[in-house]
XYZ file of C-alpha atoms in Angstrom:
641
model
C -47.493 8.815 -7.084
C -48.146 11.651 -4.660
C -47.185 11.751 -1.051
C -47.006 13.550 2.359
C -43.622 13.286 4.053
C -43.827 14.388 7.395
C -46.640 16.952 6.890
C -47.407 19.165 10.075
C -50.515 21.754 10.137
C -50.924 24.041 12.670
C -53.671 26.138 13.540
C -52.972 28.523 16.138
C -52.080 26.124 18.853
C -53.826 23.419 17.587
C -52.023 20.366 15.277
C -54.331 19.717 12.860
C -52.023 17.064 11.180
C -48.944 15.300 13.196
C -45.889 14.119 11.278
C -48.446 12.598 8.514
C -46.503 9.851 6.546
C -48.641 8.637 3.525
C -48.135 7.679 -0.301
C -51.193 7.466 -2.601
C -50.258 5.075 -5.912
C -51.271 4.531 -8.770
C -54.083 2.574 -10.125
C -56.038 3.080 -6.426
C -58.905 5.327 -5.442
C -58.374 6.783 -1.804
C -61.723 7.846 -0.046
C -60.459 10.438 2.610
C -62.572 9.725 5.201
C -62.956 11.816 9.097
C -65.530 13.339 11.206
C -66.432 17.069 9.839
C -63.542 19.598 11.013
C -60.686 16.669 11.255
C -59.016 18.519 8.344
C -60.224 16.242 4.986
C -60.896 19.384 2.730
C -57.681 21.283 4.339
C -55.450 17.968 3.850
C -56.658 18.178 -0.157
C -55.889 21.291 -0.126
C -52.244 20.550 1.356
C -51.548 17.985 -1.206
C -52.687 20.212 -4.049
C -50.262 23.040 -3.314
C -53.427 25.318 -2.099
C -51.927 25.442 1.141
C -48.426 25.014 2.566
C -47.731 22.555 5.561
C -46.174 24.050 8.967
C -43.599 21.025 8.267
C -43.171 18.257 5.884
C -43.809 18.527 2.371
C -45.426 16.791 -0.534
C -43.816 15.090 -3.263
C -45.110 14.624 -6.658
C -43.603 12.202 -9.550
C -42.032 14.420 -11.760
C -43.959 15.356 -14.863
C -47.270 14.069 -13.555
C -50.284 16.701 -13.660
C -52.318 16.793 -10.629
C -55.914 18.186 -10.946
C -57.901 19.762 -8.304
C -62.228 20.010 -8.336
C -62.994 23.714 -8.046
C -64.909 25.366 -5.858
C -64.851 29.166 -6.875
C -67.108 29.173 -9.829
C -67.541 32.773 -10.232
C -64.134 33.522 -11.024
C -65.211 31.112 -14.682
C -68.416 33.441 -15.384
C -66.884 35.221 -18.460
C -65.972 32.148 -20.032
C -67.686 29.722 -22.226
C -68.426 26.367 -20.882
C -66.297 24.557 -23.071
C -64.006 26.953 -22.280
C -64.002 26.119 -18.856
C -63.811 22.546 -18.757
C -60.743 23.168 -21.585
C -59.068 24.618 -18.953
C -58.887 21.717 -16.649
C -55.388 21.117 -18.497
C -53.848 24.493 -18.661
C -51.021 24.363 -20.846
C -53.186 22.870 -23.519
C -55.590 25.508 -22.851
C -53.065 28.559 -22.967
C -52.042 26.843 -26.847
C -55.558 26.901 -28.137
C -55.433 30.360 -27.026
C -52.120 31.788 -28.525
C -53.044 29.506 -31.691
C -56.250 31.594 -31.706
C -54.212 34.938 -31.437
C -51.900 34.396 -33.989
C -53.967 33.377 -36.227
C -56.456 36.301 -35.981
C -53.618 38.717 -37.157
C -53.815 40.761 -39.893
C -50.110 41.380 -40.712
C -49.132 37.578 -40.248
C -45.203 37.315 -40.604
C -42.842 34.554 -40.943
C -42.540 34.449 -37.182
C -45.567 33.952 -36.534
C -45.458 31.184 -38.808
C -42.949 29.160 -37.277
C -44.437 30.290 -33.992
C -48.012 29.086 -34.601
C -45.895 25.506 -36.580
C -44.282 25.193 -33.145
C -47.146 25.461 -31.328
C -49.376 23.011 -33.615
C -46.423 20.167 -32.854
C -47.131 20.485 -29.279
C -51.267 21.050 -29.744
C -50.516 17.427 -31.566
C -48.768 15.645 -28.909
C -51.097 16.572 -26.156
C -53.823 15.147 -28.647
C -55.856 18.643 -28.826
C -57.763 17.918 -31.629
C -59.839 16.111 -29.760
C -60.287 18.104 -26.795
C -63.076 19.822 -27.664
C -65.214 16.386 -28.150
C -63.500 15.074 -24.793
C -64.896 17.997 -22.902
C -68.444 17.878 -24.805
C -68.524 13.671 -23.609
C -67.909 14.289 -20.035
C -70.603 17.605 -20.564
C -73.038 14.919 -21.705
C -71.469 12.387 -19.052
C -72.344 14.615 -16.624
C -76.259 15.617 -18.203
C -75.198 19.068 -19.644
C -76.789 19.067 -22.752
C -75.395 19.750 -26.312
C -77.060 23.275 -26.529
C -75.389 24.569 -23.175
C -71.921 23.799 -23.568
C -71.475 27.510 -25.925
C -73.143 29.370 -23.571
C -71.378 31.757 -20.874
C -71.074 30.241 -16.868
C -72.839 33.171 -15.585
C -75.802 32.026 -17.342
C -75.356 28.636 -15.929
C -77.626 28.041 -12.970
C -75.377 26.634 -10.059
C -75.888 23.129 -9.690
C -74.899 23.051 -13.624
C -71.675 25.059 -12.712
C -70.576 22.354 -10.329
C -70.873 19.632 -13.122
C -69.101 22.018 -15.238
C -66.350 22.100 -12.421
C -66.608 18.660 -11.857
C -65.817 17.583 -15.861
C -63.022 20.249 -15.540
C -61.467 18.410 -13.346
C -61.936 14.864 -14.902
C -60.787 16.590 -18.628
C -57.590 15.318 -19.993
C -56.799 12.455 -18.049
C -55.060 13.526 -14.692
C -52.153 11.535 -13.313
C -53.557 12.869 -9.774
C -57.195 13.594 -9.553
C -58.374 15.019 -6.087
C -62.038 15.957 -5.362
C -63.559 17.078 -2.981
C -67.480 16.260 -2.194
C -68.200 15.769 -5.398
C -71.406 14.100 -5.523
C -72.964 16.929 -3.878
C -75.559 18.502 -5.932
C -75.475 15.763 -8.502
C -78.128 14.129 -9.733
C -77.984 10.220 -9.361
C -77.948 9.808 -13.357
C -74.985 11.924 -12.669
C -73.575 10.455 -9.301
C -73.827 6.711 -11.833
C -71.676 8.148 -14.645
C -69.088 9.533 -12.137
C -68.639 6.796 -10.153
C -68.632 4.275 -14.115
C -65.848 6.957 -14.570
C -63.792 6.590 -11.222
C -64.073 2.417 -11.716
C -62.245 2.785 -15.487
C -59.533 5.818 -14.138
C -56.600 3.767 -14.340
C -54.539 7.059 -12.419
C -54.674 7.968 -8.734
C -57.693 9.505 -7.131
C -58.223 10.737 -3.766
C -61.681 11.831 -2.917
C -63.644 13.407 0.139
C -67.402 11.952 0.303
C -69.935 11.554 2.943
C -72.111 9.021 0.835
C -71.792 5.745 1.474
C -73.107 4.094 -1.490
C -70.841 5.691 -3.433
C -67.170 5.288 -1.546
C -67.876 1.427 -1.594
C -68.515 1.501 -5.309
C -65.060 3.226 -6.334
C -62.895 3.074 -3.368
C -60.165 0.547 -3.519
C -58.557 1.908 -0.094
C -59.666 4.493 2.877
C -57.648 6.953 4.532
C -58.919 7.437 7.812
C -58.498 11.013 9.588
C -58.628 10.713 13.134
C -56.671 12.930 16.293
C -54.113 14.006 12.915
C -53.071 11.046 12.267
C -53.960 9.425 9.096
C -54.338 5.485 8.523
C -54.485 3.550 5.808
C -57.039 0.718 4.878
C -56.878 -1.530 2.102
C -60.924 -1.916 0.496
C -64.068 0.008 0.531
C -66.148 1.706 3.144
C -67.468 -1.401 4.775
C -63.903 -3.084 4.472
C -62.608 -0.194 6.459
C -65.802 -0.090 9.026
C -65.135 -3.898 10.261
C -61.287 -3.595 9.904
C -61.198 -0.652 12.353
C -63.808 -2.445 14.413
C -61.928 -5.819 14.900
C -58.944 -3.636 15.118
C -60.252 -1.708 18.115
C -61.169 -5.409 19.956
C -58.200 -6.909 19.106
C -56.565 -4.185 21.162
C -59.077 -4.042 23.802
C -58.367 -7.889 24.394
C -54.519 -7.439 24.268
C -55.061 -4.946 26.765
C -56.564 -6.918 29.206
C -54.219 -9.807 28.846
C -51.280 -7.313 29.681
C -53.610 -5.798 32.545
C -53.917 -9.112 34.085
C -50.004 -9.802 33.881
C -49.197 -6.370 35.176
C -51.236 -7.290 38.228
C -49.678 -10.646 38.868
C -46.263 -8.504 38.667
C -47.764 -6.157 41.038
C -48.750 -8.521 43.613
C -45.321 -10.896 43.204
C -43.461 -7.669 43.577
C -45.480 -6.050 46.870
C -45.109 -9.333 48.499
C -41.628 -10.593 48.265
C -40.023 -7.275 47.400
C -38.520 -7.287 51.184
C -38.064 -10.887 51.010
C -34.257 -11.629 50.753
C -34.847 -15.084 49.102
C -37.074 -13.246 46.333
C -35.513 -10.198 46.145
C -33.719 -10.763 42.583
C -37.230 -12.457 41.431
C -39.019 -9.643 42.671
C -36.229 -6.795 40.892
C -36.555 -9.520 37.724
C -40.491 -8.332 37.565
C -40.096 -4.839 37.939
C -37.675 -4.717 35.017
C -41.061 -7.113 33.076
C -43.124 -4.622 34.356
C -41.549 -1.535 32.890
C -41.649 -3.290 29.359
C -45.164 -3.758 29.179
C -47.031 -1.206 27.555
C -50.484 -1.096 26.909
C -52.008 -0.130 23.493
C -53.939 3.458 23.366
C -57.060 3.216 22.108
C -58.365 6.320 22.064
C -61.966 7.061 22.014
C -62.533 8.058 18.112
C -63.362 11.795 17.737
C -66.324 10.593 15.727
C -68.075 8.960 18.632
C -70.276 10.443 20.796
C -73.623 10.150 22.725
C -76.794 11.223 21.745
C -78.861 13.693 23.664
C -82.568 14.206 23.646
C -83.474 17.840 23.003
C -87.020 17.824 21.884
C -88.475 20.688 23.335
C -92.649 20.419 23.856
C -94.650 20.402 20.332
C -97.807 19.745 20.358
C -100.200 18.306 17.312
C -103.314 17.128 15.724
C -103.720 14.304 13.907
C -104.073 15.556 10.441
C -100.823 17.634 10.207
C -101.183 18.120 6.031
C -104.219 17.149 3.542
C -103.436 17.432 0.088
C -106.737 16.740 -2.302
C -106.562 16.944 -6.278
C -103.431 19.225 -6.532
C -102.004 20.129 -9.823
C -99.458 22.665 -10.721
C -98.316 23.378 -14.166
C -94.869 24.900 -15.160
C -94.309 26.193 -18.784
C -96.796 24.428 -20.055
C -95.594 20.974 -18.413
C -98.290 19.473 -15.763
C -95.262 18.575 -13.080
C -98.169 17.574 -10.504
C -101.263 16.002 -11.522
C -104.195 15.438 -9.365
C -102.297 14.277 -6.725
C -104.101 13.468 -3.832
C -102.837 12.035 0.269
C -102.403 13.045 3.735
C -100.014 12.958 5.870
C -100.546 12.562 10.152
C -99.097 12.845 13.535
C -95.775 10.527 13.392
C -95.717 10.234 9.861
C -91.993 10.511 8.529
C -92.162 9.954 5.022
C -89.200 9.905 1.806
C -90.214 11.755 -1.510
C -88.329 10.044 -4.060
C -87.856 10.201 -7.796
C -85.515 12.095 -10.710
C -84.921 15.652 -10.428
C -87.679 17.476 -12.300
C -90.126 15.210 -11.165
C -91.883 17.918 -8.704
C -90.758 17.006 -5.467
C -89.452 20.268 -4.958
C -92.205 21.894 -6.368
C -94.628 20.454 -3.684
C -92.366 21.269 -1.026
C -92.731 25.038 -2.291
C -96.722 24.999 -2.069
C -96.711 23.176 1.396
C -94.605 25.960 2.531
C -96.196 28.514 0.399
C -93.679 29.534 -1.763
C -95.763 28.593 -4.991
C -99.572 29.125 -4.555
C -100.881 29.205 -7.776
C -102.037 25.518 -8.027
C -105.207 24.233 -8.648
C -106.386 21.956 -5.830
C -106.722 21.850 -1.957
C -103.922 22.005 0.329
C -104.498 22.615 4.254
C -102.437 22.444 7.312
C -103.733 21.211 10.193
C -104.378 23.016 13.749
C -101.548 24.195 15.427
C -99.400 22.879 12.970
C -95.573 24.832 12.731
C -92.966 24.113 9.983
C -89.427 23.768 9.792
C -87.546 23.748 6.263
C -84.064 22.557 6.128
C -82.993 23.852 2.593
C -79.605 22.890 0.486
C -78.941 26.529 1.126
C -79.454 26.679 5.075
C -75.654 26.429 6.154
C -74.948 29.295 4.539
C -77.728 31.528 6.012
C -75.972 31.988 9.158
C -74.992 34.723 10.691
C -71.381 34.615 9.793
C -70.367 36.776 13.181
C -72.073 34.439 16.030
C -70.080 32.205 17.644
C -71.358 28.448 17.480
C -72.752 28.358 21.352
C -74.733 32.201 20.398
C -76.114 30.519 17.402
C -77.742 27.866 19.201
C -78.719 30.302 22.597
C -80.600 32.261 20.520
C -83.410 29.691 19.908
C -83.328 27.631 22.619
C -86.188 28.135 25.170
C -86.957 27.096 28.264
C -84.602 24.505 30.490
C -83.071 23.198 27.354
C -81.110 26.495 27.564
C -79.279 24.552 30.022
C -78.460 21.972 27.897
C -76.486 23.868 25.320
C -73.213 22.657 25.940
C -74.234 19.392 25.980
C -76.186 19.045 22.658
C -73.411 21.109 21.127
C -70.820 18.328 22.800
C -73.423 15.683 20.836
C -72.955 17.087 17.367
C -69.013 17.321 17.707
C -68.474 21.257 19.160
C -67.523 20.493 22.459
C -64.876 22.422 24.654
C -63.438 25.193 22.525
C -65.235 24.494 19.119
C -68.103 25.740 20.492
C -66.245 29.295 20.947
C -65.932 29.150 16.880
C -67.145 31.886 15.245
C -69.601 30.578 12.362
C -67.260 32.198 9.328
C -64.146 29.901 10.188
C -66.354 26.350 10.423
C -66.246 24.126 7.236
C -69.270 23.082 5.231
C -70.234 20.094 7.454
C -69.616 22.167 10.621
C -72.180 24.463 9.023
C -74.879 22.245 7.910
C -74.437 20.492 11.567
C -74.799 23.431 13.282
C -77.803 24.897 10.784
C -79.675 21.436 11.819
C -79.353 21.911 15.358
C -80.729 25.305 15.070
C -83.692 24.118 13.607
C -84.000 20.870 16.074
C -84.333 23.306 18.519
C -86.970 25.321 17.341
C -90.137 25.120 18.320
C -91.522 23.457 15.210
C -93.435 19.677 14.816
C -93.477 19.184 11.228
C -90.007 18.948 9.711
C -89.187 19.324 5.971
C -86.046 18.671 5.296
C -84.479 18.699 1.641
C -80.892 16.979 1.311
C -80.348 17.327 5.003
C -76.988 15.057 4.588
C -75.043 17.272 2.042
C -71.304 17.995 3.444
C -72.194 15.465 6.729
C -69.729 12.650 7.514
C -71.366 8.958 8.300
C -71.089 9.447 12.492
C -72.969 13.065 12.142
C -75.602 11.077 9.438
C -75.924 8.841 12.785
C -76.771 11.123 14.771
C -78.952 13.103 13.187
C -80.919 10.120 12.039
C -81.315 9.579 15.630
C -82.477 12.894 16.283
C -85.431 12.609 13.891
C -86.335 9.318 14.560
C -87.372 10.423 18.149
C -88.513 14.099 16.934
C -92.245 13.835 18.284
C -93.880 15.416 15.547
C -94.160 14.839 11.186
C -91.351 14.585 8.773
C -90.751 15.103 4.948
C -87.568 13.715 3.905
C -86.514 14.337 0.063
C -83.309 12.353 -0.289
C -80.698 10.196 -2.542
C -79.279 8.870 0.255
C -80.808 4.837 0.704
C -78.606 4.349 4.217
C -79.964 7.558 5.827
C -83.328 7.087 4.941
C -83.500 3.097 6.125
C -85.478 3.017 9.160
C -86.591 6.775 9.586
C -89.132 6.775 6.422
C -92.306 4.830 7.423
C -93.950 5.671 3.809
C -92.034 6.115 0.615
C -93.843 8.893 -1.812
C -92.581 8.121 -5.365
C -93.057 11.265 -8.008
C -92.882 10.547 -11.830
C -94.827 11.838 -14.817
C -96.913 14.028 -12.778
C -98.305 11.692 -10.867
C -97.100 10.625 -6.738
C -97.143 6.802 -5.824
C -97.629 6.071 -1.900
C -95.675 2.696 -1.006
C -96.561 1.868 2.662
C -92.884 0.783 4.343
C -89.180 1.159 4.587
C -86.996 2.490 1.602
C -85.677 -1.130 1.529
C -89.239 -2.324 1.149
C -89.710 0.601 -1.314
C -86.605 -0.802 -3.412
C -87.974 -4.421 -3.453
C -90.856 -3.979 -4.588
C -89.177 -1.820 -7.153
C -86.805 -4.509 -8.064
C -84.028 -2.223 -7.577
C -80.924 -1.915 -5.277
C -80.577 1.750 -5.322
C -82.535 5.235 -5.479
C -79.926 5.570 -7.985
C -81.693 3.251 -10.605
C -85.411 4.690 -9.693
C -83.508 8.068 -11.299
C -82.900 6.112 -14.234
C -86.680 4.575 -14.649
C -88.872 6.096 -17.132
C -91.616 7.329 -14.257
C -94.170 5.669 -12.093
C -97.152 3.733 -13.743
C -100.109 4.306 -11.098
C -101.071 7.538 -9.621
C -102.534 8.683 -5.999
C -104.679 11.031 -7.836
C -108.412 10.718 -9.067
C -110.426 8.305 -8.446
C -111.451 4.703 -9.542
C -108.582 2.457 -10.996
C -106.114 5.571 -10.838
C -106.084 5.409 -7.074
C -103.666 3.724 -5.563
C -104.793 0.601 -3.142
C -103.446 2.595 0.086
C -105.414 5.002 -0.148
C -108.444 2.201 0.033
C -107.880 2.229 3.676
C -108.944 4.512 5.894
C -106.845 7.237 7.688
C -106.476 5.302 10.878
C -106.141 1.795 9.480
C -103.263 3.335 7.333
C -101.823 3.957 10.569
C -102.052 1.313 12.575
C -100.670 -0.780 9.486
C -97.574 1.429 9.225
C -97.019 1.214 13.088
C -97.176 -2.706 12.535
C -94.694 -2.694 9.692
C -92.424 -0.226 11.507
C -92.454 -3.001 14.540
C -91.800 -5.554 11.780
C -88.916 -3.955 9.826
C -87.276 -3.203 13.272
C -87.410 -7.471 14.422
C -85.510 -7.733 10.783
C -83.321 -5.127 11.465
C -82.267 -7.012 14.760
C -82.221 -10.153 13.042
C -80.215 -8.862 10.678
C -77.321 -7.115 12.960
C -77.166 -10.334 15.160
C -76.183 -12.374 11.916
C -73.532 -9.715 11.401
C -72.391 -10.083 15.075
C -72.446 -13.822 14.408
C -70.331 -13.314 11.129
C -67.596 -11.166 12.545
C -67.294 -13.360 15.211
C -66.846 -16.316 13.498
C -64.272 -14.433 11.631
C -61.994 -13.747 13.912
C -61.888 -17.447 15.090
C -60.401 -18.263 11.869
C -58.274 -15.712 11.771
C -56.953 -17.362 15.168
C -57.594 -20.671 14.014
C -55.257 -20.010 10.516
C -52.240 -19.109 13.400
C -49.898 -22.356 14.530
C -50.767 -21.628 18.095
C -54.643 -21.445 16.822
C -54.724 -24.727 14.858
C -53.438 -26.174 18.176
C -56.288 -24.256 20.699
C -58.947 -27.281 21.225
C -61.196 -25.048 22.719
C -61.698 -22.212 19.953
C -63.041 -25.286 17.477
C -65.461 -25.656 20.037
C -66.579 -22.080 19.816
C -66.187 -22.513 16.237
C -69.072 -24.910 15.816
C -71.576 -23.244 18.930
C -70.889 -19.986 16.528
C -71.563 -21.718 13.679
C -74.959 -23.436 15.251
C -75.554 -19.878 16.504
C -75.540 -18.529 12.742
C -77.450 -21.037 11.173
C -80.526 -20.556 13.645
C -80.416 -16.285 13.137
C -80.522 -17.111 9.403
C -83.585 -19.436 10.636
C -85.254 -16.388 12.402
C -83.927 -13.913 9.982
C -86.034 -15.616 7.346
C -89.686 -15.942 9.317
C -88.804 -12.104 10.083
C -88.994 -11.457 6.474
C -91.640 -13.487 5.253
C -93.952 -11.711 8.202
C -93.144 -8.462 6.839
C -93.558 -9.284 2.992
C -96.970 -10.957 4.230
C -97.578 -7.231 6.183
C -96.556 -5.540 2.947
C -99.235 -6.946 0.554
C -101.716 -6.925 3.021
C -103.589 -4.313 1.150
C -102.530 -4.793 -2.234
């Protein structure tokens, strides 16, 4: 067990953390949830002995070993890679090495017999015979092949060092495992093993994560960061989401019950207060009065409106034409033939495993790579923006968050600044923050504003949710939704991209698949429930290259009947979408009428098991409409097939 005991953190002035009272058990994965800046990377950092609380302190079973996911890989460069995941337990570690030392002598004594005996008892106990095949099956675990795990971590390239980081952390079995973000840079092969991993720890492990998917496969509780306090919820992601919800109303509608009574005190009191007769009922009330309190329900630092920005971009129609590209890379055709193009409006998800080429046609579109064989042409007037993995930390570190933004805003939306920054969670002082002290989802926030504002109307954006927490995933989602211009989105992330990507662009084995729809149509059609398990799949089977039978059937249509189907699909996706929230609505509602209903004063309320069954009529005729919403769009779907 590890837990915080009255933890204070102050920054400056500021509390960061107020008398934080929390235990973490075993058995139970804690996702550490909170908008970016509430303190989720800091409070790791707290419980790992990184940094010391103003007040309070954190306790730790005695003899338990805590591990910690690095983020300083440099400092591992001279080592091997084994090595470095070895070290993830650093006692065993530190025996290997004196073994090694002793061993290596030349004038071996008698001492350093007994020495190196000693040390082989306790190389035994900690089972380090096999911790060189441990660390080698979370390598593999992790897709670092056999060949790599001798060579040095300065030849590593960097997403290998974090996997490298990430099995150092796992190696040995932790009591305490805490990691921070540590799906970023993964591939989704690699995101499935970790999270197989996290189900079968039987130990405690708190983690910080932005993705969705992946806190409501391993989380068996949330921890909730919100104005420094820190709540507990027992379940996954979406446990927490309608807990907190129904929370929130419950209070809301104790609220107004107590509002209503303090009123009828009010009005007893100012109207018999200077009657004699009623003076003792009326002093009676005031004392009731005082005793009520009403709940604080504070607006949740992660809410907040969304403001339209756009500044003026104007387009053609055809924004990119790609005809017969191919591009080979040591001797391996990555793209092959691959033919589309891509208009005004279009927002569209490339999908597929890493190594497929997505990334590689991102580099000729923005001309990074222009020895390909093929045609590719922008169209008139036509102005990019690339959102890299790397953006956040091109910054300049010595702006302050407001300069950042003035410096590319044009026009009247200068006057806006404050605003939009208020939108994206740097209101009042935060926006005074220089850009070396914000954290890596303050950053990537503020690096996607930047770009937002530019004057720009085709938008590329690569991993654009790395290090963002689910309410800044909201509203940047909103933000390109109505950006008035075209979008590439290459992304793992199945939540972000539902109802932003109006095509889906599969790569595999050379060859790019155009699927007219949402991701979720995308993933049906697939058979699959996840981008995670298109990762898996061996590569797509039909190409959008050539001509003839390799075509695919989209590209049958013309440019503007494309179009107008994808505009009619959009319309459909969005009546399911509605149909789909109302049944939710429906659901919770019904809900908490049981939860009444289970209560002795419930079971004895006539009139909530007449709301009951209206609910329950209410349900049955959204699944009704839910249903003819689907079949339309399955019908729109195959239209052209």
């Amino acid at each position: 067990m590890i837990s915080a005991n009255n933890v204070t953190l102050r920054v400056g002035k500021k509390a960061l953390f107020e008398e934080v009272n929390i235990k973490f058990t075993e058995g139970n994965c804690y996702g550490l949830i909170g908008a970016n800046g509430a303190g989720k990377s800091t409070f790791l950092k707290i419980l790992s002995g990184q940094l010391e609380p103003t007040n309070g302190e954190v306790a730790i079973t005695p003899g338990e070993r805590l591990s910690f996911l690095q983020q300083d890989h440099f400092k591992y460069d001279e080592y091997p890679v084994l090595d470095t995941v070895i070290m993830g337990n650093a006692r065993l570690y530190e025996i290997m090495k004196e073994k090694e030392a002793i061993y290596a002598k030349e004038d071996f004594t008698d001492e350093d017999g007994i020495k190196a005996s000693e040390l082989e008892g306790e190389f035994a106990t900690m089972n380090g015979w096999e911790a060189e095949s441990d660390a080698a099956s979370l390598l593999n675990g992790l897709g670092i092949e056999t060949d790599l795990h001798y060579k040095m971590m300065k030849d590593m390239t960097g997403p290998q060092k974090v996997k490298v980081l990430l099995a150092q952390a796992l190696f040995g079995n932790p009591d305490i495992l805490l990691l921070d973000e540590p799906t970023n840079h993964l591939d989704l092969d690699a995101i499935a093993w970790l999270e197989e991993f996290l189900i079968n720890f039987e130990n405690t492990v708190i983690v910080v994560s932005h993705d969705r998917y992946f806190l409501n496969k391993v989380c068996t509780q949330i921890a909730d960061i919100d104005y420094g306090k820190i709540q507990l919820y027992a379940g996954n992601y979406d446990f927490w989401y309608e807990s907190s919800q129904l929370l929130i109303r419950q209070m809301k509608e104790a609220n107004k019950k107590k509002e209503e009574k303090i009123k009828e005190l009010q009005d007893f009191i100012s109207r018999f207060s200077a009657n004699a007769s009623k003076s003792k009922q009326a002093t009676s009330r005031k004392r009731a009065l005082e005793k009520i309190q009403l709940d604080e329900i504070k607006p949740s630092s992660r809410k907040y409106p969304y403001i339209d920005f756009r500044p003026n971009r104007e387009i053609g129609n055809e924004v990119l034409t790609v005809e017969g590209l191919s591009k080979t890379i040591d001797g391996v055709k990555v793209l092959d033939n691959i033919s589309f193009t891509l208009g005004h409006d279009d927002k569209v998800a490339f999908v597929g495993k890493n190594g497929e080429g997505k990334s590689t046609l991102v580099k000729c579109i923005m001309g990074e790579i222009t020895d390909f064989t093929g045609k590719l042409q922008l169209g008139h007037n036509v102005k990019i923006g690339y959102f890299a993995q790397n953006q956040a930390q091109l910054l300049n570190e010595n702006l302050t968050v407001f300069d950042t933004i003035d410096y590319v805003a044009q026009g009247d939306i200068r006057l806006k600044i404050r605003d939009i920054l208020g939108a994206f969670m740097f209101g009042g002082e935060a926006s005074d923050k220089k850009v070396k002290v914000l954290s890596g989802g303050e950053r990537t926030r503020l690096a996607m504003i930047k770009l937002l504002l530019e004057p720009v109307n085709f938008l590329i954006l690569d991993e654009p949710t790395n290090h963002l927490d689910m309410r800044s995933k909201d509203v940047l989602k909103e933000a390109i939704r109505e950006f008035d211009g075209t979008v590439i989105l290459v992304s793992h992330d199945r939540d972000f991209l539902d109802g932003l990507a109006t095509k889906v662009y599969e790569f595999g084995g050379g060859m790019v698949v155009e699927h007219l729809g949402g991701i979720y149509n995308f993933l049906e059609h697939k058979k699959m429930d996840s981008l995670r398990e298109l990762e898996r799949s061996t590569g797509t089977s039909t190409s959008m290259s050539g001509t003839g039978e390799a075509q695919v059937s989209h590209n049958k249509l013309s440019y503007e009947a494309r179009k107008e189907l994808s505009k009619v699909i959009k319309k459909a996706e969005k009546a399911v979408a509605e149909a789909e929230a109302r049944i939710s609505e429906l659901e919770n509602g019904i809900a908490v009428i049981e939860a009444k209903l289970a209560t002795p004063e419930g079971a004895s309320d006539a009139s909530l098991y007449g709301e009951y069954s209206a609910l329950k009529k209410e349900l049955s005729d959204a699944m009704d409409l839910w249903t003819e919403r689907t079949m339309e769009l399955e019908e729109l779907n195959t239209q052209d097939s």
